[in-house]
XYZ file of C-alpha atoms in Angstrom:
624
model
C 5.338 127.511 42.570
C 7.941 127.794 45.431
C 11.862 126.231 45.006
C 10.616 123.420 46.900
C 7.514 122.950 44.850
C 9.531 123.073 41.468
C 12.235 119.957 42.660
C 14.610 122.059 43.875
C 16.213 122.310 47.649
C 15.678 125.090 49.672
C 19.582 126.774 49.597
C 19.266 126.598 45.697
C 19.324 130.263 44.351
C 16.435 131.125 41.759
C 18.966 132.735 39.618
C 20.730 130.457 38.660
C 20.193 128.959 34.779
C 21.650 127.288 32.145
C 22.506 128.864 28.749
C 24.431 127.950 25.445
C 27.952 128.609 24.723
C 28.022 128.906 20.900
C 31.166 127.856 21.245
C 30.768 124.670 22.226
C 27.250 123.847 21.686
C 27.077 122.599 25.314
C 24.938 124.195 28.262
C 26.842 125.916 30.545
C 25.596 127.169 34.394
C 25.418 130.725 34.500
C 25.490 133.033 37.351
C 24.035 136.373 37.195
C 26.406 139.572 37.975
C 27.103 141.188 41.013
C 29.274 143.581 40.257
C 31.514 142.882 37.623
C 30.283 140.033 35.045
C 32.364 137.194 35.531
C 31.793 134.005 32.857
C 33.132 130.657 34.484
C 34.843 128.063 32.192
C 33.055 125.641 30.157
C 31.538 122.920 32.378
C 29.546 119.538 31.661
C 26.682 119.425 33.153
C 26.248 116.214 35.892
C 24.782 113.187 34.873
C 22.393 113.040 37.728
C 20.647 116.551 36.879
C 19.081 114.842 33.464
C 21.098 117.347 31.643
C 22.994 117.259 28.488
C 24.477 118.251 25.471
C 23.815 119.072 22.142
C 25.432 119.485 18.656
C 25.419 122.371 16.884
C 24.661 120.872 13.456
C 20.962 119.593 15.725
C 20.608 123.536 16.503
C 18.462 126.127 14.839
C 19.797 129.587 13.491
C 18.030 131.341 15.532
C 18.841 129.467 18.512
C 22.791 130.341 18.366
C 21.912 133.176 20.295
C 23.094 133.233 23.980
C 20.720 132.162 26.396
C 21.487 134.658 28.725
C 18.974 137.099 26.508
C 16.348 135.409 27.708
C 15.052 135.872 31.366
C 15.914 134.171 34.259
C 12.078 133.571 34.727
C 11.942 132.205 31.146
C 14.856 129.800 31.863
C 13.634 128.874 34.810
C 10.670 127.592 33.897
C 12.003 125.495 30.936
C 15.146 124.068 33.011
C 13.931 123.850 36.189
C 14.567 120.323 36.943
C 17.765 120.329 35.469
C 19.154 123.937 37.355
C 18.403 122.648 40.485
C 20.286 119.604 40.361
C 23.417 121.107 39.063
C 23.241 123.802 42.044
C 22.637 121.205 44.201
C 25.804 119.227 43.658
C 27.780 122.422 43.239
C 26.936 123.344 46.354
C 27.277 119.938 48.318
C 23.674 119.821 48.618
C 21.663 116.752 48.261
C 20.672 115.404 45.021
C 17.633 116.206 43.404
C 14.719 113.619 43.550
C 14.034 110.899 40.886
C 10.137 112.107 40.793
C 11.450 115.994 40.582
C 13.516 115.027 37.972
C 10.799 113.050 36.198
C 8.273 115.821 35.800
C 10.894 118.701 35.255
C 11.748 116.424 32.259
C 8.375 116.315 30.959
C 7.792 120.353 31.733
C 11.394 121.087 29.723
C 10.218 118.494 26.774
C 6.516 120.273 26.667
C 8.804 123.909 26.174
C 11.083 122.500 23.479
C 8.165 121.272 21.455
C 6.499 125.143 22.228
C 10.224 126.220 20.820
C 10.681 128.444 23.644
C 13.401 126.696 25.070
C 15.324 123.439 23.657
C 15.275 120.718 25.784
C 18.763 119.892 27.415
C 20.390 116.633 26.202
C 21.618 114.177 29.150
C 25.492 114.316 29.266
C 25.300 110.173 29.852
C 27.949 108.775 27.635
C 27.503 105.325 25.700
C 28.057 102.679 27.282
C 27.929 104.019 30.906
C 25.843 103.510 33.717
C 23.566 106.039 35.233
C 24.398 106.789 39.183
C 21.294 105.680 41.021
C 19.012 107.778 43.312
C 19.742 107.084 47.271
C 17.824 104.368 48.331
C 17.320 102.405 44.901
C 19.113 99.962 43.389
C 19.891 101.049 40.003
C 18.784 98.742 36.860
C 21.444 95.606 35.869
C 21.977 95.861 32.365
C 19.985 93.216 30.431
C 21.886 89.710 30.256
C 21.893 87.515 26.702
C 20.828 83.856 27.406
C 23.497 81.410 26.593
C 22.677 78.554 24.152
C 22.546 76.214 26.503
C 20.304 78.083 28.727
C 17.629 78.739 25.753
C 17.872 74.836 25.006
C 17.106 74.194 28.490
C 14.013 76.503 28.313
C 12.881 74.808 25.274
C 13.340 71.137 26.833
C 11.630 72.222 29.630
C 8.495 73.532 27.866
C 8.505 70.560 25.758
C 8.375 68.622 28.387
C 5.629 70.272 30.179
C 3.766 69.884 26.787
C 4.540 65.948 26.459
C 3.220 66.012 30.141
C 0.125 67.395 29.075
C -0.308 65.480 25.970
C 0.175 62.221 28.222
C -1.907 63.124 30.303
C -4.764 63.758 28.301
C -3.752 60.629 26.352
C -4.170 58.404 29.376
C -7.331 59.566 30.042
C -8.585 58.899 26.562
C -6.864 55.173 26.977
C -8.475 54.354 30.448
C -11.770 55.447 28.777
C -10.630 52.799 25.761
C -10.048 50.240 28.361
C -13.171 50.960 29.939
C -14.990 50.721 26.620
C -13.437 47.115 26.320
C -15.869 45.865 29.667
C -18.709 44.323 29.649
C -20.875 44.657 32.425
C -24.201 42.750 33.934
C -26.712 44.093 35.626
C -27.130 41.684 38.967
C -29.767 43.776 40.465
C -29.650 43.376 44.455
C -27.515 39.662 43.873
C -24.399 41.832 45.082
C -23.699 45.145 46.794
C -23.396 48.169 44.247
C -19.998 49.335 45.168
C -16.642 48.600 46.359
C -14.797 49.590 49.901
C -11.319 50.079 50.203
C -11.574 49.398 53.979
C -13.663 46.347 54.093
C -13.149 42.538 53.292
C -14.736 41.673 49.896
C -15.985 38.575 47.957
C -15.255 38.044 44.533
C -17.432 35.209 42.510
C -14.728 34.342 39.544
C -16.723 32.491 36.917
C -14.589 30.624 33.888
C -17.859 29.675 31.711
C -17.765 27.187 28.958
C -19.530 28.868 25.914
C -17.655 28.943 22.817
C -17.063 32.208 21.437
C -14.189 34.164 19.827
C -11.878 32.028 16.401
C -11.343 28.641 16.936
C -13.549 28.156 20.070
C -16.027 25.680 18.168
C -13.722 22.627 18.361
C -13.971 23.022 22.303
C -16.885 20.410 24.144
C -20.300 21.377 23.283
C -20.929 23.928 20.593
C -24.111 24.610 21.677
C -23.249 25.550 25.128
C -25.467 28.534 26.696
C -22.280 29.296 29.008
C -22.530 27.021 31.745
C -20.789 27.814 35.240
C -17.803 25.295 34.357
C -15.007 26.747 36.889
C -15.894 28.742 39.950
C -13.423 30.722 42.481
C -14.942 32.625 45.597
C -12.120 34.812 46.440
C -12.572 36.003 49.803
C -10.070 39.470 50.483
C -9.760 40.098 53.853
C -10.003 43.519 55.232
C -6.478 43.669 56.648
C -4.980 42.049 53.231
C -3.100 39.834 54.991
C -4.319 37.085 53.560
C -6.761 35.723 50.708
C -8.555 32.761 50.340
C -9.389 31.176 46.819
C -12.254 28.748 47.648
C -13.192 26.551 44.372
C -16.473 25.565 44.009
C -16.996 21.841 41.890
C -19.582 23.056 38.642
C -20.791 18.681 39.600
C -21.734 19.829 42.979
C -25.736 19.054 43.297
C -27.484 22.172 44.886
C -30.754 23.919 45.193
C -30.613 27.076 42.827
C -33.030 29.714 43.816
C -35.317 31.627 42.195
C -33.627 34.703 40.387
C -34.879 37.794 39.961
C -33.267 38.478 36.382
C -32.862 41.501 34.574
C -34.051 41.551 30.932
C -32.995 43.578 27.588
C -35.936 46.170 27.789
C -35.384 46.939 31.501
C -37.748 44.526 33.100
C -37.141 42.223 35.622
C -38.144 38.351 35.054
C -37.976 35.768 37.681
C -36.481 32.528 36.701
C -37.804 29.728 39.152
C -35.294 27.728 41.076
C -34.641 23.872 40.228
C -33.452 21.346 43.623
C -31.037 18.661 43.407
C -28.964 19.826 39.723
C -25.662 20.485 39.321
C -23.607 23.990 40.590
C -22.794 24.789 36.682
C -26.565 25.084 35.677
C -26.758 27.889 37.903
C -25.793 29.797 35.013
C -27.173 30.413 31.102
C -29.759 27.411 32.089
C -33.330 28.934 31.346
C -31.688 32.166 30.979
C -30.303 32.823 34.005
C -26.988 35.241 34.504
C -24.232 35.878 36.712
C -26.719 36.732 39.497
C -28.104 33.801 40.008
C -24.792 31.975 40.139
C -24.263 34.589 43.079
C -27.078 33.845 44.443
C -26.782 29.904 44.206
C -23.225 30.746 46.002
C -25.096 32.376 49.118
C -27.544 29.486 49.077
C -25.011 26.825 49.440
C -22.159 28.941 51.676
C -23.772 31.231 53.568
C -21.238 33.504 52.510
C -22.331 36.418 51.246
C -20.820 37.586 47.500
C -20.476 41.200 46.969
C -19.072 41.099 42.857
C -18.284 38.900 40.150
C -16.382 38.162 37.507
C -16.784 36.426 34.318
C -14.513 35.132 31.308
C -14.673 32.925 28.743
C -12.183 30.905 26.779
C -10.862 33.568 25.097
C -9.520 35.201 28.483
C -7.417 32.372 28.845
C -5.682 32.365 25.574
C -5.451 36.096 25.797
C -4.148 36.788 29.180
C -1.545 34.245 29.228
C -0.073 35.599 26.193
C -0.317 39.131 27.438
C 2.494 38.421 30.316
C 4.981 36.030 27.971
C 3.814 32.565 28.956
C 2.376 30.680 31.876
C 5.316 28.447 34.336
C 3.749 25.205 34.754
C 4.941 21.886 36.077
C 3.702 18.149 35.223
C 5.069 15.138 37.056
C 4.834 12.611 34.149
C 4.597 13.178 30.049
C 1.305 14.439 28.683
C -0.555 13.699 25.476
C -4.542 14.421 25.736
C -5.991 13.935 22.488
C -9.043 15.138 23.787
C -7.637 18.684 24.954
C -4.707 18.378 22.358
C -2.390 18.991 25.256
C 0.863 17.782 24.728
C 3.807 18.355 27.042
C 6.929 17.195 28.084
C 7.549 15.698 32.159
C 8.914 19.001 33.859
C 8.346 22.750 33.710
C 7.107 24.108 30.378
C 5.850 27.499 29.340
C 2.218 27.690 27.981
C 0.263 30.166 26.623
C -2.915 31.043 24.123
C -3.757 27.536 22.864
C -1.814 25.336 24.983
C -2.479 27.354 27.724
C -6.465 26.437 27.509
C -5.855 22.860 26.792
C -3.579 22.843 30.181
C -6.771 24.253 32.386
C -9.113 22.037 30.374
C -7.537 18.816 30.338
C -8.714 15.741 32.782
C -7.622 12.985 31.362
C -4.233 13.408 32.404
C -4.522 13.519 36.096
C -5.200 11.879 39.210
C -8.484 9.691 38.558
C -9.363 11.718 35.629
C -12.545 13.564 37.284
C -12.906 17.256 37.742
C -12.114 17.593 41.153
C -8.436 16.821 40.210
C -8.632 19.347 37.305
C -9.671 22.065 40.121
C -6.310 21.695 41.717
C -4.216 21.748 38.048
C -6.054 25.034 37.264
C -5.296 26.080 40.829
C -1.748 25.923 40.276
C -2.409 27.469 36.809
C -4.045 30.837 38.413
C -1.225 30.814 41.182
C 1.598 30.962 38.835
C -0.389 33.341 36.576
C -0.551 35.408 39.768
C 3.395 35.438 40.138
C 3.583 36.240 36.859
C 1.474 39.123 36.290
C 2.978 40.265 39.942
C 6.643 40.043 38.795
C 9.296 42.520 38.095
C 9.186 41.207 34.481
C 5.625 42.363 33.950
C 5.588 45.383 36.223
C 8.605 47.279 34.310
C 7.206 45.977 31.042
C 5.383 48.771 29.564
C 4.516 46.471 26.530
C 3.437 43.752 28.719
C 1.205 45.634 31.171
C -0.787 47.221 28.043
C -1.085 43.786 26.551
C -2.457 42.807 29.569
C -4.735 46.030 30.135
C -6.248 45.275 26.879
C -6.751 41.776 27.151
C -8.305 41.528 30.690
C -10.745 44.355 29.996
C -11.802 42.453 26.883
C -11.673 39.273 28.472
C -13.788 39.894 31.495
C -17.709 40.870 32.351
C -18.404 42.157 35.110
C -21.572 43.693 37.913
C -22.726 47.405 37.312
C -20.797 47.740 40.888
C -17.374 47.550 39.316
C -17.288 48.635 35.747
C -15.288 51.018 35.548
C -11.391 51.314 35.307
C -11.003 53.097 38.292
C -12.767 50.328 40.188
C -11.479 47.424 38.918
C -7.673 49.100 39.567
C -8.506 49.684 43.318
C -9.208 46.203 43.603
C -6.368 45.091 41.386
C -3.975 47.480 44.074
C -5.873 46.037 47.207
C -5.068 42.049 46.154
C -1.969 43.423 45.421
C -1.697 44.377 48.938
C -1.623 40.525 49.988
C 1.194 38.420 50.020
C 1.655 35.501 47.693
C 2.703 32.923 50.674
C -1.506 33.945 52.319
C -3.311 33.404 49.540
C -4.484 30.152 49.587
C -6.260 27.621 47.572
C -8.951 25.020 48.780
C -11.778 23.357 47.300
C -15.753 23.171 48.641
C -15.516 20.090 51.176
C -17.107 17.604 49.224
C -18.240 13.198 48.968
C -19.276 11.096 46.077
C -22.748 11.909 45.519
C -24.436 8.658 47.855
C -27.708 8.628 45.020
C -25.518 7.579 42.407
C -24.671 3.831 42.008
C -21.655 5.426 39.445
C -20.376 8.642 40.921
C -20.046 11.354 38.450
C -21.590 14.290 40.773
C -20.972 15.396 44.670
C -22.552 16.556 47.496
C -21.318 18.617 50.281
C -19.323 17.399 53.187
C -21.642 17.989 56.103
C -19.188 17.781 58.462
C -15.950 19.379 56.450
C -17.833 22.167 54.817
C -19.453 24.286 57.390
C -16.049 24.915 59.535
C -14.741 26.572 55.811
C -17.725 28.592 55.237
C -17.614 30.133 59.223
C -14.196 30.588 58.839
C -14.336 32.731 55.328
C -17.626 34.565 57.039
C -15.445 35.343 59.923
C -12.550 36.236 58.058
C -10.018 33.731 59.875
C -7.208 32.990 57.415
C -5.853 29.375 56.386
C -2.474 30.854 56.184
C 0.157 31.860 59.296
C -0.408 36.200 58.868
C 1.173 39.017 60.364
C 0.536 39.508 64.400
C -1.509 42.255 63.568
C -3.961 39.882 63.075
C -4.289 38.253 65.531
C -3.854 41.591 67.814
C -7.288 42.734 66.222
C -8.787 39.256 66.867
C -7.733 39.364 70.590
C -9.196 43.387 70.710
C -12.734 41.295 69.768
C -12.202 38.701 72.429
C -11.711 41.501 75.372
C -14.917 43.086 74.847
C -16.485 39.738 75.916
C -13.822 39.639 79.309
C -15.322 42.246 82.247
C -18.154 42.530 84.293
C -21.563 41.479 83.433
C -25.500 41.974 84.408
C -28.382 40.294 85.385
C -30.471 38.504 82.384
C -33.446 40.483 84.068
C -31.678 44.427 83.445
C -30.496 43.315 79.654
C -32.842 45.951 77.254
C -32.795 44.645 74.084
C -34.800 44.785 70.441
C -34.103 41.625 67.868
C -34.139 42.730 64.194
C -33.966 40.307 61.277
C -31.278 41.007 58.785
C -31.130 37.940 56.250
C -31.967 35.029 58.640
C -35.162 33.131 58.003
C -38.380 34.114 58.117
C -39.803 33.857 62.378
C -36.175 34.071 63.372
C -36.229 37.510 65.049
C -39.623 35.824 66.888
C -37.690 32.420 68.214
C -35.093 34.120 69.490
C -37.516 36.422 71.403
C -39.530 33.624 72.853
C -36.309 31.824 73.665
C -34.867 34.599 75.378
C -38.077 35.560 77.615
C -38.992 31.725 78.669
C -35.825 30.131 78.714
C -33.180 32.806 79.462
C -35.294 35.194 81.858
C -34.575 38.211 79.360
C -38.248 40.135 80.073
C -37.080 43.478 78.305
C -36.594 42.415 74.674
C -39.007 42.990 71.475
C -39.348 41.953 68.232
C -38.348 44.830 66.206
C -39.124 42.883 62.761
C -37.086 43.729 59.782
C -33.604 45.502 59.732
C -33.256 48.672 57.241
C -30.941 46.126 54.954
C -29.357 42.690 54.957
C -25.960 42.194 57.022
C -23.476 39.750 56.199
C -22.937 38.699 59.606
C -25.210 39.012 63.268
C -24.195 42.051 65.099
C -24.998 43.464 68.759
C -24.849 46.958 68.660
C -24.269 49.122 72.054
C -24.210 51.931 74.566
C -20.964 52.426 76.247
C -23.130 52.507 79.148
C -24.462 49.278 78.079
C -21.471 47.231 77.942
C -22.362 44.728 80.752
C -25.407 44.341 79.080
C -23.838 42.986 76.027
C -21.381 40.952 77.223
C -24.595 38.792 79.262
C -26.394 38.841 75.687
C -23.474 37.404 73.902
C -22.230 34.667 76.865
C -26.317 33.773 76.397
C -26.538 33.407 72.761
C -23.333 32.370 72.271
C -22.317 35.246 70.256
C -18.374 35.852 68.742
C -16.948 39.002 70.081
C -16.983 39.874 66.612
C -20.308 39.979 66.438
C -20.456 43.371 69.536
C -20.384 46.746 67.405
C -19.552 49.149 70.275
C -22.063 52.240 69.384
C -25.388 54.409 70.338
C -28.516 52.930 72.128
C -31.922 52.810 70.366
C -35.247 53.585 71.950
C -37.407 50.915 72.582
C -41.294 50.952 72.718
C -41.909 51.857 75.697
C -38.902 54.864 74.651
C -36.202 53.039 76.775
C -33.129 53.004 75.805
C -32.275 49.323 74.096
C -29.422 47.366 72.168
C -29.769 46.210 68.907
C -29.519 42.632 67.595
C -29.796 41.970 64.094
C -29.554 38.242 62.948
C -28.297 37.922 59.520
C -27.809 34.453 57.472
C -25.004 32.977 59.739
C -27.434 32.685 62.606
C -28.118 28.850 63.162
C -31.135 29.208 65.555
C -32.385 30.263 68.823
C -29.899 28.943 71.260
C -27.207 27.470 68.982
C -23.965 29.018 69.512
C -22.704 31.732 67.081
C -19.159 31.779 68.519
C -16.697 32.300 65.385
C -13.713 30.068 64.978
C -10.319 31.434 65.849
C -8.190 28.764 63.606
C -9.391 27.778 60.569
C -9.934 23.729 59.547
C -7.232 21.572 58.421
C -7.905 21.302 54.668
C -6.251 20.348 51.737
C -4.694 23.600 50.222
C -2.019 24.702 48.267
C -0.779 28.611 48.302
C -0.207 31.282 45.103
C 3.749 30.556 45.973
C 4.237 27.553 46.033
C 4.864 25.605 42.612
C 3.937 22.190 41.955
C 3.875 19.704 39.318
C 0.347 17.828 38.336
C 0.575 14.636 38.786
């Protein structure tokens, strides 16, 4: 192996080698003669060659002997490594490399263990640093932590583990809470899930059947769980407003027949009844939930996409969870009948008192129900600002109180039980401001059969403006201008140029009207409105909600002749694709649902909503 090869430079001398003075017991660089024999000084070997020293007491007998004995080929090979770095700085030349001087070290320590040569100790004193090679930054010694610093380290993985353990905590509590609901099977009474971005109706049902301690003493034991308060909430899909329509359980209405589901899986149809009251809609003959959904739909036209049940219990329970209920009565109250006693003013109720408050109706007005709708009204408003306040939000006892007791409280459609769920919806009612949620009651007039009125009928006249209005999500509330911005983005697709009744290309579809509606239309539209291109397409895919015109770009003039026609809302035009008719044309589509009203009668939606008698979720007022 050349100089080069071996880690040396090229103006290093082969010669050159390291031997003992027995003197010292140190290495010492040794030059051979040239002429006379001349024996430099002692010297310490660098640093940076990975030489060293040695003490004699660590040295052999036999290895006292000078080095120079031995042959310059002999030394070289042991000390390779470490001769050429020492020539090298004795010489000004450059120092030797960190990988020559690893694997000269290695060569010299294989040597010492032969016992040819001993291995040269490094001259590196305690305590100081080695130089490092050009290029590198050399090692920083190792640092002790302080105290505090190893605290913070322990915090700070005890904090990730309480993260962690939360964490998996919460997950095993949501699936506790979720354990608490009860859920119904509705079958196709309501849709199956639940849409951040659309409006929604909610069918709140308070029922009167007595369970849970101390329940008996309430009304009839025997109740089945009759519909006794209902609450169509109606979300709209902006959240700028909510309305809380309340349905009277004496209204007198056709109940449908209801396809109900049954403990072993089958599905039993429960025939409807004409001319009883709302409340039997529900636990009469066996019917559930869905049928009261249904019965809603019948009587509204609105359709109901979820309900809600509770009993008795839930009020007790809920109004405890948040600390108490605010409510207000004009005049002194002592109802032996709902044990309600209160002084005239505010008061605080909750659990007991709480449940005679929404029960009582003896107390108020003419003593009838319709005049207990509006006292629980203002109960469920002020519940709202409570369970919305500061003082329940940043109450970590409160809002598990109330987690606990609303899950048990409530049952609920196969749509929405699940904790997930039922939070979304919780966050998108939270989304609506107190001031626009507002409370109304179903229209309604003494029932004209009965010589003494104890039930009601609808107000022909009153009621059908409220129902259009919900359908069409118009608020009974002032809302943001955003509003009415979308509202007037409706109205311009009906403003613009439009064509001859002869070029419109249409097929009718029906989508939850009644039965021959998709036909009247058709043969109103052909003999009356000279519309020769349309077809009865018979039944949409699914039931819609509302009647929809769906279109072309292309067919835009089209649609707005169709809809100045029939009268339709600009609502009701879904800007989208064409459809091929049969004769493979292309065509709109119209799809009647339940809100149409017949061929030629004017679908146009309102843009105010009625003057009614309402109250909103901020406003607080005292029974009287």
């Amino acid at each position: 192996m050349d100089a080069q090869g071996r880690g040396r430079a090229d103006n290093i001398d082969p010669a050159d080698q390291w031997v003992l003075n027995p003197n010292t017991g140190e290495y010492e660089l040794r030059l051979p003669p040239s002429g006379t024999q001349s024996v430099p000084g002692p010297r310490r070997p660098s640093t940076e060659n990975g030489g060293g020293r040695r003490r004699r007491n660590d040295m052999a007998p036999g290895e006292t002997r000078e080095m120079s004995q031995v042959g310059a080929e002999d030394g070289a090979r042991a000390e390779d490594g470490a001769r050429a770095g020492a020539a090298t700085r004795a010489r000004g030349g450059t120092r030797a490399s960190e990988k020559g001087r690893v694997a000269e070290r290695g060569r010299a320590g294989d040597k010492a263990r032969a016992g040819d040569v001993p291995p040269p100790r490094s001259s590196r004193r305690r305590g100081a640093e080695p130089e490092p090679a050009p290029g590198r930054r050399g090692r920083r010694p190792a640092k002790k932590k302080s105290k505090a610093k190893k605290v913070l380290a322990w915090t700070a993985g005890g904090t990730a583990f309480v993260l962690v353990a939360a964490g998996a905590a919460g997950y095993m509590y949501l699936k506790h809470l979720e354990g608490n609901i009860s859920s119904t099977d509705v079958g196709d009474a309501g849709s199956k899930g639940f849409s951040k971005d659309e409006a929604f109706n909610l069918l709140i049902i308070g029922t009167d059947r007595r369970t849970g301690k101390g329940n008996e003493g309430y009304g009839d034991k025997g109740s089945v769980g009759h519909a006794d308060t209902n609450i169509l909430l109606h979300v709209s899909k902006d959240r700028s407003n909510a309305t809380a329509l309340s349905i009277p359980r004496d209204l007198i209405v056709n109940v449908p027949d209801c396809p109900t589901k049954q403990p072993d899986g089958s599905t039993k149809v429960i025939p409807g009844t004409e001319n009883v009251r709302f409340n039997t809609s529900l636990g009469q003959d066996g019917r559930d939930p869905g049928c009261t959904m249904r019965t809603v739909e019948e009587v509204t036209g609105i359709h109901v996409d979820h309900f809600m049940m509770a009993d008795f219990n839930a009020v007790k329970t809920l109004s405890s969870a948040v600390g108490g209920v605010d409510v207000c009565v004009a005049h002194p109250v002592d109802d032996k009948d709902s044990h309600l006693k209160l002084p005239a003013g505010k008061s605080v109720v909750k659990g007991e008192q709480a449940l005679a408050f929404v029960r009582t109706r003896h107390s108020f007005g003419n003593h009838g129900d319709l005049d207990r709708i509006k006292v629980q009204q203002q109960f469920l408003g002020s519940l709202m600002r409570k369970m919305s306040s500061s003082d329940t939000l940043t109450n970590p006892s409160k809002l598990l109180d109330l987690a606990e007791a609303a899950t048990k409280a409530l049952t609920v459609d196969t749509g929405i039980d699940n904790i997930s769920t039922l939070k979304d919806m919780a966050l998108e009612l939270k989304k609506v401001p107190p001031k626009n949620v507002t409370f109304t009651t179903v229209p309604v007039v003494d029932n004209p059969a009965e010589k003494v009125p104890v039930t009601v009928v609808l107000n022909q006249t009153a009621a059908p403006p409220v129902f259009q209005a919900i359908q069409n999500d118009v608020s009974f509330t002032d809302v943001k201008r955003k509003q009415k911005a979308a509202k007037d983005a409706q109205n311009a697709r009906l403003k613009g140029s439009r064509s001859a009744p002869g070029d419109v290309r249409v097929r009718i579809l029906n989508g939850g009207a009644t039965t021959g509606s998709a036909q009247a239309v058709l043969t109103w539209l052909q003999n009356t409105e000279g519309v020769p291109k349309s077809e009865n397409a018979g039944d949409a895919p699914a039931p819609l909600t509302k009647t929809t015109l769906e279109y072309a770009p292309e067919q835009a003039d089209q649609a707005r002749e169709l809809a100045a026609l029939m009268g339709l809302p600009g609502s009701a035009l879904k800007p989208g694709k064409s459809v091929v008719n049969s004769q493979g044309l292309p065509a709109m589509t119209l799809t009647l649902s339940k809100d149409f009203k017949g061929a030629g009668v004017p679908l146009t939606a309102p843009q105010k909503a009625p003057k009614v008698d309402k109250s909103t979720a901020d406003e607080v007022k005292c029974a009287s």
